Short mmCIF file of C-alpha atoms and ligand atoms in Angstrom, two decimals:
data_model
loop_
_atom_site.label_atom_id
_atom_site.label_comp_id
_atom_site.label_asym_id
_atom_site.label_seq_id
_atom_site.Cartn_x
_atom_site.Cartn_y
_atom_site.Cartn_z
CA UNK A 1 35.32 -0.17 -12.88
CA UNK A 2 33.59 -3.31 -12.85
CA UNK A 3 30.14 -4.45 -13.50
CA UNK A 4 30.99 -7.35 -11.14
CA UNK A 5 28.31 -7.82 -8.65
CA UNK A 6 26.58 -5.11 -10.54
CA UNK A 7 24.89 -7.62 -12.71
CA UNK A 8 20.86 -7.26 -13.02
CA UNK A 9 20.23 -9.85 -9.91
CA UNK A 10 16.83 -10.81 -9.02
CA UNK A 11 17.80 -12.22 -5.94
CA UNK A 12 17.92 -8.45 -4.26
CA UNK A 13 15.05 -9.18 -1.89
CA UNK A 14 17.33 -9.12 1.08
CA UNK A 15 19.04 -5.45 -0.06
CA UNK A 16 15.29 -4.06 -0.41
CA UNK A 17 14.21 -5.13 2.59
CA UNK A 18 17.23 -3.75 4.64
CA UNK A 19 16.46 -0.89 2.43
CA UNK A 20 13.07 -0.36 3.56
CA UNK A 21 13.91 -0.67 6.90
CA UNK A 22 16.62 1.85 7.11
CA UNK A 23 13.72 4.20 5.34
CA UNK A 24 11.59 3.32 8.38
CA UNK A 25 14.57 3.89 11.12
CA UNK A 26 15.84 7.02 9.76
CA UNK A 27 12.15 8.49 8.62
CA UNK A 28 12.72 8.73 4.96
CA UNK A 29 9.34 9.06 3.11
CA UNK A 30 9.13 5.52 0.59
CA UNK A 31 5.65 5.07 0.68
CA UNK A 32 2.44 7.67 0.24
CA UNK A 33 -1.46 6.90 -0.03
CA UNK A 34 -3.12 8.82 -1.92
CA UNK A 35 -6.77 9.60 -1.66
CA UNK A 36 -7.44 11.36 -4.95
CA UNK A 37 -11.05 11.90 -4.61
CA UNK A 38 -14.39 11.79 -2.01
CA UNK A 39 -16.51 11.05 -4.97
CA UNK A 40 -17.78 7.73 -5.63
CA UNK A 41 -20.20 5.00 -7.42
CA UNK A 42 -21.17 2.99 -5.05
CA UNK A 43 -22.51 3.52 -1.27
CA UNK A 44 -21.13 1.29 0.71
CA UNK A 45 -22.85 1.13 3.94
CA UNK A 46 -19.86 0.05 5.92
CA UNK A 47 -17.54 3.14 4.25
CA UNK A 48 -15.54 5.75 6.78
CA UNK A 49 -16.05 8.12 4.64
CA UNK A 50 -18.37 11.26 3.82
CA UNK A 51 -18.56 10.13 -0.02
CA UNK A 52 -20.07 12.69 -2.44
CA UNK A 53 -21.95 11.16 -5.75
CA UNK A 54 -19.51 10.89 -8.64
CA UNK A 55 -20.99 13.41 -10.69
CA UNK A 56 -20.67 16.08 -7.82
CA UNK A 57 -18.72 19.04 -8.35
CA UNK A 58 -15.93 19.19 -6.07
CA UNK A 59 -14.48 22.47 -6.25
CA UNK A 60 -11.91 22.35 -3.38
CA UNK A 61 -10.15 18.80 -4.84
CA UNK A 62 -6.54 19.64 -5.68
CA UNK A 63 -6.53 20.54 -9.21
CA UNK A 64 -4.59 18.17 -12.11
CA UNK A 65 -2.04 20.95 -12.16
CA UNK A 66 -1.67 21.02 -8.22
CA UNK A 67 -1.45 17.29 -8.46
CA UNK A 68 1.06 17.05 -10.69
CA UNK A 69 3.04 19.83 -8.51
CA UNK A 70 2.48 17.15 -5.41
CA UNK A 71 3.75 13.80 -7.29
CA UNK A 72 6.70 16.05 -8.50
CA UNK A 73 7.51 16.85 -4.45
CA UNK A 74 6.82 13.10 -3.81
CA UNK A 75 9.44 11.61 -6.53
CA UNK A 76 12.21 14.82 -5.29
CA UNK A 77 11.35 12.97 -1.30
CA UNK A 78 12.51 9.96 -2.84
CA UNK A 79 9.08 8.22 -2.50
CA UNK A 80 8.67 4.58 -4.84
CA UNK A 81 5.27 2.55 -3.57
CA UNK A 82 2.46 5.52 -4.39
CA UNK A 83 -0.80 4.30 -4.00
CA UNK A 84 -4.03 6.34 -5.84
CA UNK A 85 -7.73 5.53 -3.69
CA UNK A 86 -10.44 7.28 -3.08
CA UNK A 87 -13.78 7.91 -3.33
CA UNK A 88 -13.41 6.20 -6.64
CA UNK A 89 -10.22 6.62 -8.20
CA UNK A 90 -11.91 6.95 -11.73
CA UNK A 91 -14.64 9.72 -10.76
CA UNK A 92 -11.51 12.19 -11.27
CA UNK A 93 -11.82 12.81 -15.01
CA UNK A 94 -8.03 13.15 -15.30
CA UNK A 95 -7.16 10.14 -13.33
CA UNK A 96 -5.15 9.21 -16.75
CA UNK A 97 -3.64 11.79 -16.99
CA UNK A 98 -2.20 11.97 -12.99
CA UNK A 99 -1.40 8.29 -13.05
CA UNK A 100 0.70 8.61 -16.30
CA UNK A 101 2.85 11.20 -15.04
CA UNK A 102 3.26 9.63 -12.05
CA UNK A 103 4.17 6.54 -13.92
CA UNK A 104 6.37 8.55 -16.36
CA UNK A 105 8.39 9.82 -12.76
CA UNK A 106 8.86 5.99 -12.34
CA UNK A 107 6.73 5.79 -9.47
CA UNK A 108 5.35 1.73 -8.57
CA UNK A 109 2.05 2.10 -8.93
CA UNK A 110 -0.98 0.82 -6.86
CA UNK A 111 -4.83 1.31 -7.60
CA UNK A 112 -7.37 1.01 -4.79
CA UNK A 113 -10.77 0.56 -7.16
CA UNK A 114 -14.36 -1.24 -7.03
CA UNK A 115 -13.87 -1.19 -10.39
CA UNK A 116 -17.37 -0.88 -11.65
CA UNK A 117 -16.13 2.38 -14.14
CA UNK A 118 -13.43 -0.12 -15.78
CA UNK A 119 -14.43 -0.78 -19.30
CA UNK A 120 -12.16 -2.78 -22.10
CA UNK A 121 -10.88 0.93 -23.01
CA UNK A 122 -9.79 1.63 -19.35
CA UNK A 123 -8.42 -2.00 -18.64
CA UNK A 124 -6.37 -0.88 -21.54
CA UNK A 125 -5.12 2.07 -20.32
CA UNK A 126 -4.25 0.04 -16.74
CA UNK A 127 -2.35 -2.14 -18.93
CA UNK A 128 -0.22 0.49 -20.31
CA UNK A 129 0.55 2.18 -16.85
CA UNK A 130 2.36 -1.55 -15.67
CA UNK A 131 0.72 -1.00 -12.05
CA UNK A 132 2.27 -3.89 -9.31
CA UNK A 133 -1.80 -4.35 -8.37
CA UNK A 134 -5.04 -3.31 -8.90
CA UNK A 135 -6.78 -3.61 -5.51
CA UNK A 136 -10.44 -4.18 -6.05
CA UNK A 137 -13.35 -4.06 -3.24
CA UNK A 138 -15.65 -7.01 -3.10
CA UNK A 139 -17.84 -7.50 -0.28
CA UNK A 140 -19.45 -11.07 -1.16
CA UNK A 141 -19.60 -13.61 -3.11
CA UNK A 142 -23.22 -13.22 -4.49
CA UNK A 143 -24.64 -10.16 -6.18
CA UNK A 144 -27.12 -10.14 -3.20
CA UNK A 145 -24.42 -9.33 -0.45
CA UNK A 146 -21.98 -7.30 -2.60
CA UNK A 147 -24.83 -5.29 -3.39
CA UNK A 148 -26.73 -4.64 -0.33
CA UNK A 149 -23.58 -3.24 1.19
CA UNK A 150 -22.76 -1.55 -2.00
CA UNK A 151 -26.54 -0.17 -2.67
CA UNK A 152 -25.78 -0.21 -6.50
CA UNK A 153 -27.20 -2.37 -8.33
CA UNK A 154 -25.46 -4.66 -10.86
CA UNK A 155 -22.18 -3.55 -8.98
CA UNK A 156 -21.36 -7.43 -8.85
CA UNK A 157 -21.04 -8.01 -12.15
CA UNK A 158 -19.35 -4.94 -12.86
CA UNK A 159 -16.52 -5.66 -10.38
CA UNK A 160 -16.07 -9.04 -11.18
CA UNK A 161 -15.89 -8.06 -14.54
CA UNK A 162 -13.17 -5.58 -13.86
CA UNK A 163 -11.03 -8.47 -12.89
CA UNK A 164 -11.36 -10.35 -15.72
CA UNK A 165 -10.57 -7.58 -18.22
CA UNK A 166 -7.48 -6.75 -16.25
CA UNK A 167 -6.58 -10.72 -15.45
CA UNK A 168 -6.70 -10.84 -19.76
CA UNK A 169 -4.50 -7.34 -20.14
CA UNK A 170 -1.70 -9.62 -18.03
CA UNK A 171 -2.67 -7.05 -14.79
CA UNK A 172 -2.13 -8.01 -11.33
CA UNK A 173 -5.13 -7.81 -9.19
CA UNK A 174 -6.38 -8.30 -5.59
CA UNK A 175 -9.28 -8.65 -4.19
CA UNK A 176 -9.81 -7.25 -1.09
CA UNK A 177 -12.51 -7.96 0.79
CA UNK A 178 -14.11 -6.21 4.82
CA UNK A 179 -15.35 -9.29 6.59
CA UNK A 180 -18.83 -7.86 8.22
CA UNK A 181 -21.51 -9.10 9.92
CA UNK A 182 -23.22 -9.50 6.35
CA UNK A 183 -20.52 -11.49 4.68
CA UNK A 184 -18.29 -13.44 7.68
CA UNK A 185 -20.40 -16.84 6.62
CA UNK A 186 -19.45 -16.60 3.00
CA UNK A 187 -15.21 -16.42 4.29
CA UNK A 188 -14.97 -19.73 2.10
CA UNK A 189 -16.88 -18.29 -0.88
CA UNK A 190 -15.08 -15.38 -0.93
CA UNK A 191 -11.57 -16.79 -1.48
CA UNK A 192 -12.94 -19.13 -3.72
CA UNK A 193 -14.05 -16.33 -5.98
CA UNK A 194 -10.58 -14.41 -5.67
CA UNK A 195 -9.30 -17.58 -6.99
CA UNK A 196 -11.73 -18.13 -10.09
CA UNK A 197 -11.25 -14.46 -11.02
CA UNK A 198 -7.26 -14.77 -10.76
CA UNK A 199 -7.05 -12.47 -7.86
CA UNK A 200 -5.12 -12.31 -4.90
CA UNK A 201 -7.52 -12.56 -1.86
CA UNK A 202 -7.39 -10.58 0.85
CA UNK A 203 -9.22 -9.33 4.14
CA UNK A 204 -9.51 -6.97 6.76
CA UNK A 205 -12.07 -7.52 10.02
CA UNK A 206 -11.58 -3.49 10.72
CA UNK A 207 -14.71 -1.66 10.42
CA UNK A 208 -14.06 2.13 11.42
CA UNK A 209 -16.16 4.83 11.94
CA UNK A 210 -16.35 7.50 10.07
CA UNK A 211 -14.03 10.55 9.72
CA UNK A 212 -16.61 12.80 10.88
CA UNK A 213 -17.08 10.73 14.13
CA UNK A 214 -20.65 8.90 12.37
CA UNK A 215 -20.62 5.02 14.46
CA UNK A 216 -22.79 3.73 11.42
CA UNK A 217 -20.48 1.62 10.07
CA UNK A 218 -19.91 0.12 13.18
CA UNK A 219 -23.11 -1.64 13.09
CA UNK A 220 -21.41 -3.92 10.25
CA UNK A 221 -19.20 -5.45 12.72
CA UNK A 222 -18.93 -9.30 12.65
CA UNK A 223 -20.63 -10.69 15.82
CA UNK A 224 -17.89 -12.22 18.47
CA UNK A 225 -18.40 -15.76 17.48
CA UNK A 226 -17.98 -15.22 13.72
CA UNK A 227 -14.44 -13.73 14.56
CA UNK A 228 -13.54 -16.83 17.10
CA UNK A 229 -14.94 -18.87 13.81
CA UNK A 230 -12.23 -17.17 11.66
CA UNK A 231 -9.59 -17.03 13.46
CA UNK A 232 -10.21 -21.05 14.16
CA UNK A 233 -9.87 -21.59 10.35
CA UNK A 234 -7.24 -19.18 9.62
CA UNK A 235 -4.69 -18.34 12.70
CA UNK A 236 -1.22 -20.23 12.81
CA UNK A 237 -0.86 -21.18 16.29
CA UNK A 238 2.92 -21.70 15.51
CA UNK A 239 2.92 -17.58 14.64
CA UNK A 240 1.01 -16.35 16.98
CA UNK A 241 1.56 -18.21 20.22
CA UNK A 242 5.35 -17.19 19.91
CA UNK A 243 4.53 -13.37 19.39
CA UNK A 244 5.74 -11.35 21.51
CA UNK A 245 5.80 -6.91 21.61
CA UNK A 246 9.32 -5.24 23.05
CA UNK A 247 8.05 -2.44 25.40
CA UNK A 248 10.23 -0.03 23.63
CA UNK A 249 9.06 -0.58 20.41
CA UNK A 250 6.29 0.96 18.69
CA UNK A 251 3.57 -1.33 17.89
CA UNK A 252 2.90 -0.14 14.44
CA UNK A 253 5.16 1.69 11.27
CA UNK A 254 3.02 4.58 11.86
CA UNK A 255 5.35 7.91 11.16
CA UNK A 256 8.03 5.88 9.70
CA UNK A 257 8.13 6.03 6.56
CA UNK A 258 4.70 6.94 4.63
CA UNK A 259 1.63 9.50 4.95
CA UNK A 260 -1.52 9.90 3.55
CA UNK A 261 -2.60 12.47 1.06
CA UNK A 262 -6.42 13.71 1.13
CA UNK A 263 -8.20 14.95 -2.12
CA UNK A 264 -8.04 18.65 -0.44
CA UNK A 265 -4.08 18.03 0.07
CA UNK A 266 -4.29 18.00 3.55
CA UNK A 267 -1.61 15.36 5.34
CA UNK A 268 -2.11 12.63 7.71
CA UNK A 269 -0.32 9.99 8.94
CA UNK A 270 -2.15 6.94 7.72
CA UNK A 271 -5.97 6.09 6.82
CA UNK A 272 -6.78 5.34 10.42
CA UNK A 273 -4.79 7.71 12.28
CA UNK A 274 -6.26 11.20 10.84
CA UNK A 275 -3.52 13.66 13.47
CA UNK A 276 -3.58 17.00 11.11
CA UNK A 277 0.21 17.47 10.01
CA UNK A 278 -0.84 19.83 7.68
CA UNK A 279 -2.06 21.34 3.50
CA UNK A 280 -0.09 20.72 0.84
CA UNK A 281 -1.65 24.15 -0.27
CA UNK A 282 0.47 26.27 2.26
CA UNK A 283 3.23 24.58 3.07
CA UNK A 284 5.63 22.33 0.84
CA UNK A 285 5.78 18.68 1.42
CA UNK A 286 9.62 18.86 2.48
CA UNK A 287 8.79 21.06 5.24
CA UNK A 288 5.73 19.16 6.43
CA UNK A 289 7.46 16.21 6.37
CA UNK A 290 10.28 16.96 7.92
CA UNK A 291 9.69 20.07 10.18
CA UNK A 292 6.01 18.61 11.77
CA UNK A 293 6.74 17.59 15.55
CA UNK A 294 3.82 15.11 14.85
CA UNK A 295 5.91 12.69 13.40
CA UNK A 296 8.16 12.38 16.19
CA UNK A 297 5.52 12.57 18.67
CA UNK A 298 3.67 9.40 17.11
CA UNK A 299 6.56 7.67 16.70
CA UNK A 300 7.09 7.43 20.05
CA UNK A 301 4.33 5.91 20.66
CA UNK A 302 6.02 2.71 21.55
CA UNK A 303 4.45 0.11 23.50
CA UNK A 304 5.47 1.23 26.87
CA UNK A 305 3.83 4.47 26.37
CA UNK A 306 -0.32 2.65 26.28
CA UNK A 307 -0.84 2.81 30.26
CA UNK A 308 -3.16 -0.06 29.06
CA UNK A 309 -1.75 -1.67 26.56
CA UNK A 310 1.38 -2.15 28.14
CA UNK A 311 -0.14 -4.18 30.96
CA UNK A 312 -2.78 -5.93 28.93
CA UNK A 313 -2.24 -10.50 29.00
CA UNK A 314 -3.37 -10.42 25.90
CA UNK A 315 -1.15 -7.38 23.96
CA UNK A 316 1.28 -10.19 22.05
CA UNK A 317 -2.71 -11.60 20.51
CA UNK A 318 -2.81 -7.87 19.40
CA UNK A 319 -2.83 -5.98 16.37
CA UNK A 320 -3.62 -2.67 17.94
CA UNK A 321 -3.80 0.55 16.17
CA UNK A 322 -3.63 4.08 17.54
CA UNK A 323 -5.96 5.11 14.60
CA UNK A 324 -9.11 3.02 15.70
CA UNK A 325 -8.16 3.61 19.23
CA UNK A 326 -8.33 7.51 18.69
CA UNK A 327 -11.29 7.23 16.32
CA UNK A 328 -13.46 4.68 18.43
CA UNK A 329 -12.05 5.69 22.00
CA UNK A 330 -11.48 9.21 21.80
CA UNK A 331 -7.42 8.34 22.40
CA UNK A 332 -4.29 7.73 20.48
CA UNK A 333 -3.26 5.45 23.70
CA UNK A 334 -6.43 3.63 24.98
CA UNK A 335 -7.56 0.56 24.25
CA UNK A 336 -9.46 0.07 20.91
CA UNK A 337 -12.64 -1.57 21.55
CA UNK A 338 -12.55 -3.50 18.64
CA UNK A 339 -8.52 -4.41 18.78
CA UNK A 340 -9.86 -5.75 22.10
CA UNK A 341 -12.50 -7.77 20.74
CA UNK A 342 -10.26 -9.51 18.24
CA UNK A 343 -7.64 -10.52 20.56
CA UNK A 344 -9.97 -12.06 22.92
CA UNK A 345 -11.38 -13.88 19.81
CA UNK A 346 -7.77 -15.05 19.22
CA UNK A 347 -7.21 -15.95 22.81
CA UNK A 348 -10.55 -18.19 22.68
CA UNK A 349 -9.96 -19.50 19.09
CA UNK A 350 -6.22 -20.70 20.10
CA UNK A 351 -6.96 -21.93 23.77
CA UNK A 352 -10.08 -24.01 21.71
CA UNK A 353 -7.39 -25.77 19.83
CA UNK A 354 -4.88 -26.46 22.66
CA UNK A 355 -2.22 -23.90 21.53
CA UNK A 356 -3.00 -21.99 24.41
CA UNK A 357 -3.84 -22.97 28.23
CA UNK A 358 -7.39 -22.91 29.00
CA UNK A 359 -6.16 -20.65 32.12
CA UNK A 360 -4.60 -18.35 29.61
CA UNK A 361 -5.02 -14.51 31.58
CA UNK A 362 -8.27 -12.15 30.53
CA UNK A 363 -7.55 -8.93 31.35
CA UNK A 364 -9.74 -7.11 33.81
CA UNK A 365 -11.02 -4.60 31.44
CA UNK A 366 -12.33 -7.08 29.00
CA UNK A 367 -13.75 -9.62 31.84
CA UNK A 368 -17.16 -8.92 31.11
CA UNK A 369 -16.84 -9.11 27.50
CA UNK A 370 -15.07 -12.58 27.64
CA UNK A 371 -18.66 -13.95 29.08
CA UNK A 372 -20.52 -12.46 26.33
CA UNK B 1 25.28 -4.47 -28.85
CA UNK B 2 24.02 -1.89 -31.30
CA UNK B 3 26.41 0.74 -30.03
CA UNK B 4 24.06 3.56 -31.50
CA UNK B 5 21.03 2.46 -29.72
CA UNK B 6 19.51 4.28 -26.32
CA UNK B 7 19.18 2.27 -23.27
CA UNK B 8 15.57 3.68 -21.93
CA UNK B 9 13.82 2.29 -18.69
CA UNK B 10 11.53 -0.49 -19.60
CA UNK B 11 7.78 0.41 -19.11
CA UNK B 12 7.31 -1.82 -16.91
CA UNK B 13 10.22 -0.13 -14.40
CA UNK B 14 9.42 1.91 -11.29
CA UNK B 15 12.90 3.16 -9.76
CA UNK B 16 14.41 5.15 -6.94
CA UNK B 17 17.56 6.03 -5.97
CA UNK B 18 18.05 5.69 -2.46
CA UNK B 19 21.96 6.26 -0.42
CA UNK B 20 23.11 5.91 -3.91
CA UNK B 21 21.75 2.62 -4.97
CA UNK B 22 19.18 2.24 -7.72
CA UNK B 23 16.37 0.33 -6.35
CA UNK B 24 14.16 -1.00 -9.41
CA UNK B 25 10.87 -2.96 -9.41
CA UNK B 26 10.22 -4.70 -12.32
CA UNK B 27 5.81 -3.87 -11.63
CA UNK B 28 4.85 -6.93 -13.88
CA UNK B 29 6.76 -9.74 -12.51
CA UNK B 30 7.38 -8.08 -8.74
CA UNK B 31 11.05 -8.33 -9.01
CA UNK B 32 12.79 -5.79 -6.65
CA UNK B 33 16.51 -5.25 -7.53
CA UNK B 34 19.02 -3.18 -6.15
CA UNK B 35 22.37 -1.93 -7.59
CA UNK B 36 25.46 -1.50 -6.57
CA UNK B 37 27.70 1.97 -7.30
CA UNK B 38 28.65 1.51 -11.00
CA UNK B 39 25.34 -0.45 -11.72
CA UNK B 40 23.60 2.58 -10.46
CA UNK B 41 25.43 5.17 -12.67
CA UNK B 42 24.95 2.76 -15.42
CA UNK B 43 21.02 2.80 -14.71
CA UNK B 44 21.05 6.64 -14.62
CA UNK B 45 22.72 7.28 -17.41
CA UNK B 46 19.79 4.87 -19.19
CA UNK B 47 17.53 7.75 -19.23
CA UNK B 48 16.83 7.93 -23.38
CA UNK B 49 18.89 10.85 -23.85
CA UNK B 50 22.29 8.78 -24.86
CA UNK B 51 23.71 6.28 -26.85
CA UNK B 52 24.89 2.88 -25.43
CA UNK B 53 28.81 4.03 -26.29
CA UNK B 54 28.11 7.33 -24.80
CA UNK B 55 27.59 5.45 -21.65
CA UNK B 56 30.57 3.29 -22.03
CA UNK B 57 32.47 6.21 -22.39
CA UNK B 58 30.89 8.09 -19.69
CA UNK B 59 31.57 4.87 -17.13
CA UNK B 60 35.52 4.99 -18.38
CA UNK B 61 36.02 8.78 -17.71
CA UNK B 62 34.35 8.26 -14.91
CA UNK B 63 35.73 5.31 -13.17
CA UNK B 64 39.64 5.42 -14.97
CA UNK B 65 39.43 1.83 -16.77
CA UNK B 66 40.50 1.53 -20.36
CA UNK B 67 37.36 2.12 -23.32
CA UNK B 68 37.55 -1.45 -23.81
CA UNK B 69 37.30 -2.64 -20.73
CA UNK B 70 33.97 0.11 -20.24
CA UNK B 71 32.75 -1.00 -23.57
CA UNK B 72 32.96 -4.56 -22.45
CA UNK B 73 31.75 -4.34 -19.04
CA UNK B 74 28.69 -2.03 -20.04
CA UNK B 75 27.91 -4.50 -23.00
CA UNK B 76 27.22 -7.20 -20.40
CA UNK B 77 25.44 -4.93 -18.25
CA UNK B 78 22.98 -3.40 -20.48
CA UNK B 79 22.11 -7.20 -21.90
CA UNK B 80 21.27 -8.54 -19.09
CA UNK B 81 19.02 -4.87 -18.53
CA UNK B 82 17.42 -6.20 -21.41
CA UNK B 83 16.97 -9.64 -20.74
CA UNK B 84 15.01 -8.34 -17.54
CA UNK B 85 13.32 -5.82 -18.93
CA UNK B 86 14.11 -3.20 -16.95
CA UNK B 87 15.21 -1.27 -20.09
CA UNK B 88 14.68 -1.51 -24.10
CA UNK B 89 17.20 0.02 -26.43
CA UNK B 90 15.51 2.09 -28.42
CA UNK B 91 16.84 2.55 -32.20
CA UNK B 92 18.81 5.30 -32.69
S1 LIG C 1 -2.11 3.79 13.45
FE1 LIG C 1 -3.25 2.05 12.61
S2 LIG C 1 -3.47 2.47 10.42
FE2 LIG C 1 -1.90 3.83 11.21
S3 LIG C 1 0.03 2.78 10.81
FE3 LIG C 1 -0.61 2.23 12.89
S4 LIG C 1 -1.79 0.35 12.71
FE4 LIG C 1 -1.61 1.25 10.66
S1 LIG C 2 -6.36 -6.23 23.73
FE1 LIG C 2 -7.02 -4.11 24.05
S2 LIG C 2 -5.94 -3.49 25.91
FE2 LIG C 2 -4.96 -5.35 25.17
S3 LIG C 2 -3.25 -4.61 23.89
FE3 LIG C 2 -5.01 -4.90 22.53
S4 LIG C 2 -5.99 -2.90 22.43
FE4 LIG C 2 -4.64 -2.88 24.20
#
């Protein structure tokens, strides 16, 4: 025996990382979202989902006991990262008592929140559970913006609270903000807020619609030139003018590695890409996740396999996802409208500052876009 | 060493073993680490339930090196555990 090389190294990064791809090559679940609850606080105008008020009843929600069956089948899968969202994480009365067991089966912990129900006593109990982050929603820097997406009022202060209490228990938090028509001016504000509160900042420029097929949130969308305004300020031209996409590779981890739970225990995929595998309620999570020919079939999905995609100029400016494409398109393999949109804002933000011909190719299908 | 004391996973620890390595996050700091064979069987046998020799003398059945040797090698193992905080011994 020796301990040699066995010593507690910090340096590790490169073992985890070949780590998490082998999980990803050999589909090995690592990774599950969790959506614990449809209940929620707030009412965000922009949200994908069907929300129910906090206070609902919810009779078909797995039950603590059936949750506590379901992170027992996650930690025997060999699943680490387990995220907990919602709805509102903390409209489940025994989010406590889920997140410590899940914690107690050594499970790295991640909390998707707005954080308006976190109180000293709960920032406490955060504390305790040693989460990596607590992810909280913010959608502007003023009460007035926040709130008329969030329709609660004195939601602001609540969530900005919620940092502080957790920035004092020693906590870890993000802030996570959906750039919308509403907010895109206030991109400078915003970060600067992450940073006064401590936070992490971080956004998204996806706006989905909803499960059930609703195109309200759509309406959020940041107009054209606010993206090309973005991606001016924030896109490496050094990163993204060397990009390029393999045919035979897929062009997202989708069916790698993680799934999504819902609150009823059904089991998708990921939060965009909502292909039924199956309920946790019938079948075990061993057998959906390895016997479901859905996995394989998405993961396949490779580049090559978009008729449109795969001819597209502008695919390496991409970040496509089969989930928006299915939910805004109708089709796993089409275009997304709004992946489209945002790579012909990157194509005009990049050829604007010289890192990319002015002759650079439009394809056909978004020609008429392109001239607004 | 307190030789009585039992090596427990830190609070702070989120852990999986995966092909037979330990991979453990240290959730405050955001330290991934990963361990090799013997590290690994050290980390699982850190579970509460035994004493710091019991593990010592667990790794020298198990791997054929003499006690002092184990008790030597786990020694500087478990301290630098500690110094991590991916574990805490807890007093006997
Ligand atoms: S389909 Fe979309 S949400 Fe799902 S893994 Fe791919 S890019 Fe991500
Ligand atoms: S820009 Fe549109 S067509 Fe081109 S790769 Fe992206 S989603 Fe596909």
């Amino acid at each position: 025996m020796s301990v040699e090389g066995a010593d507690f190294n910090p340096q590790s990064d490169n073992l985890y990382n070949q780590i998490l791809a082998k999980t990803r090559e050999e589909h090995r679940l690592f990774t599950a979202h969790w959506e614990l609850t449809y209940r929620c606080n707030e009412r965000c105008a922009h949200c994908y989902l069907d929300v129910l008020p906090a206070s609902a009843r919810a009779p078909e929600e797995l039950t603590t006991d059936e949750c506590r069956r379901v992170v027992d089948e996650l930690a025997a899968l060999g699943v680490l990262n387990l995220t907990f969202s919602g709805g509102e994480i903390f409209a489940r009365r025994d989010f406590f008592a889920l997140a410590e067991y899940a914690r107690a089966k050594r499970f790295l912990l991640r909390l998707f929140t707005n954080g308006i129900a976190i109180t000293p006593a709960r920032a406490e109990r955060i504390a305790a559970l040693h989460p990596y982050a607590v992810e909280i929603s913010v959608y502007g820097a003023r009460a007035e913006t926040h709130e008329q997406i969030t329709q609660r009022a004195r939601s602001f202060a609540l969530t900005t609270r919620a940092f502080r209490l957790l920035r004092e228990r020693g906590v870890r938090t993000v802030f996570k903000t959906v750039l919308m028509r509403e907010n895109a001016r206030e991109f400078d504000a915003l970060k600067a807020l992450a940073n006064a509160l401590g936070a992490q900042f971080r956004y998204d420029i996806t706006l989905t619609p909803m499960d059930n097929g609703g195109r309200a949130p759509l309406q959020h969308r940041m107009a054209y030139d606010d993206l090309v305004r973005l991606f001016r300020a924030t896109l490496d031209p050094a990163v993204w003018t060397k990009r390029t996409l393999r045919p035979d590779q897929p062009t997202c981890g989708i069916a790698s590695n993680a799934l999504l739970i819902d609150p009823y225990g059904n089991i998708f995929p990921c939060v965009q890409a909502r292909v039924p595998i199956g309920n946790l309620r019938a079948q075990s999570l061993q057998t959906l996740w390895q016997a479901s020919p859905v996995w394989q079939e998405l993961a396949r999905l490779t580049l090559d396999q978009l008729p449109v995609c795969r001819q597209c100029e502008l695919n390496s400016l991409c970040v496509r996802c089969h989930g928006l494409a299915r939910l805004e398109d109708g089709d796993l393999r089409a275009p997304a409208t709004s992946n489209c949109m945002a790579a012909l804002a990157r194509r005009q933000a990049l050829v604007e500052q010289g890192a990319l011909p002015q002759d650079f190719p439009i394809p056909a299908h978004l020609q008429k876009q392109s001239r607004g | 060493m307190d030789w009585s004391s039992r090596p427990t996973p830190h609070p702070q620890t989120a852990a999986r073993i995966v092909d037979g390595s330990a991979v453990i996050v240290l959730a405050d700091t955001g330290q991934v680490n990963v361990l090799n064979a013997v590290g690994t069987r050290v980390w699982e046998l850190c579970d509460g339930s035994r004493s710091a020799r019991e593990i010592a003398e667990t790794l020298a059945a198990e791997f054929e090196v003499t006690p002092e040797q184990a008790l030597s090698d786990t020694a500087e193992f478990l301290e630098s555990l500690v110094r991590a905080q991916a574990i805490v011994l807890e007093s006997p």
